[in-house]
């Protein structure tokens, strides 16, 4: 397993499929079945993590998590929108530098399923390619 911190701006999410997520304290672990695109980026895992491979994103020191899931009700543009916001997170500390992270893609881990947009503010983000 290779866990790489940083390089978040090198990750493409447009075809991502989120299958689960869990909270461990103020750490958010988001699992993707496929669709994370490192393509021709400078990311250290670009050569070993294909777009069809599963992986996890790990956000440590989360102080804000706002997940929006849009479910298509009627074509072409009639959506129901659902919000999932984690409430019991620690307050920001003035002595810590936080980053804002943005993800989007297909969400299979919520009821309802749909297209997701997720804003996370955390101390750091890591990607795990799940390879032993």
XYZ file of C-alpha atoms in Angstrom:
132
model
C 0.000 0.000 0.000
C 1.310 3.402 -0.959
C -0.042 6.396 0.915
C 0.995 9.745 -0.551
C 0.337 13.082 1.138
C -0.236 16.221 -0.888
C -0.543 16.612 -4.663
C -4.325 17.004 -4.286
C -4.521 19.455 -7.191
C -3.176 16.694 -9.446
C -6.254 14.489 -8.871
C -9.133 14.484 -11.371
C -12.566 13.515 -10.057
C -14.971 13.905 -12.973
C -15.478 10.133 -13.475
C -15.028 9.168 -9.824
C -17.409 6.731 -8.126
C -17.581 7.079 -4.328
C -18.735 3.804 -2.755
C -18.344 4.552 0.955
C -17.010 6.967 3.517
C -16.402 6.829 7.236
C -15.413 9.125 10.054
C -12.773 8.221 12.635
C -12.722 11.207 14.974
C -11.810 14.188 12.796
C -10.430 11.968 10.014
C -12.571 11.392 6.921
C -11.862 8.294 4.815
C -13.520 8.298 1.375
C -13.449 5.133 -0.766
C -13.619 5.228 -4.545
C -14.350 2.163 -6.676
C -12.873 3.828 -9.763
C -12.635 7.051 -11.674
C -9.849 8.879 -9.849
C -7.719 10.260 -12.655
C -4.059 10.991 -12.124
C -3.457 10.711 -15.875
C -0.561 12.775 -17.104
C -0.132 14.582 -13.811
C 2.955 15.016 -11.656
C 1.398 12.893 -8.888
C 3.801 10.206 -7.570
C 1.113 7.522 -8.100
C 0.301 8.560 -11.689
C 2.060 5.509 -13.144
C 0.621 2.982 -10.681
C -2.985 4.093 -10.090
C -5.143 3.709 -13.178
C -8.544 5.306 -13.599
C -10.220 1.878 -13.141
C -8.432 1.131 -9.849
C -9.964 1.561 -6.385
C -8.388 3.921 -3.877
C -9.070 5.879 -0.708
C -8.668 9.541 0.111
C -7.871 10.301 3.738
C -8.438 13.759 5.168
C -6.790 14.391 8.553
C -7.753 17.187 10.922
C -11.095 17.971 9.274
C -12.817 21.126 10.548
C -15.520 21.357 7.861
C -17.264 18.829 5.629
C -20.151 19.810 3.384
C -21.465 17.153 0.996
C -24.152 17.956 -1.572
C -25.821 15.110 -3.506
C -28.082 15.890 -6.475
C -30.499 13.187 -7.622
C -32.025 13.469 -11.083
C -35.824 13.407 -10.773
C -36.912 14.284 -14.318
C -34.817 14.848 -17.401
C -33.245 17.094 -18.445
C -32.515 19.265 -15.383
C -34.900 18.530 -12.520
C -32.918 17.568 -9.425
C -33.634 16.975 -5.763
C -30.693 18.208 -3.693
C -29.613 16.694 -0.365
C -27.017 18.076 2.045
C -24.904 16.077 4.475
C -22.841 18.208 6.829
C -20.727 16.831 9.671
C -21.628 18.855 12.756
C -19.397 17.681 15.625
C -16.014 18.661 14.196
C -13.372 20.652 16.086
C -13.075 24.405 15.627
C -10.271 25.808 13.493
C -7.061 26.506 15.366
C -5.183 29.707 14.534
C -1.889 27.821 14.869
C -2.715 25.336 12.077
C -2.681 25.920 8.317
C -5.737 24.327 6.743
C -6.459 23.604 3.095
C -9.756 23.462 1.256
C -10.316 20.330 -0.821
C -12.986 19.823 -3.481
C -14.302 16.554 -4.902
C -17.091 15.645 -7.301
C -18.420 12.559 -9.026
C -20.990 9.790 -8.670
C -22.105 9.035 -5.102
C -23.215 5.497 -4.251
C -22.608 5.794 -0.488
C -25.640 7.929 0.408
C -29.368 7.542 0.173
C -30.202 8.814 -2.352
C -27.420 8.168 -4.835
C -26.544 10.887 -7.316
C -23.943 13.415 -8.398
C -21.905 14.771 -5.500
C -19.946 17.904 -4.759
C -17.946 17.760 -1.533
C -16.071 20.587 0.156
C -13.679 19.609 2.932
C -11.437 21.855 5.017
C -8.676 19.860 6.693
C -5.040 19.919 7.752
C -3.964 17.503 5.023
C -5.110 14.987 2.430
C -3.566 11.670 1.439
C -4.331 9.104 -1.238
C -3.968 5.359 -0.659
C -3.691 3.210 -3.789
C -4.649 0.071 -1.768
C -1.789 -1.929 -3.244
C 0.131 -4.157 -0.891
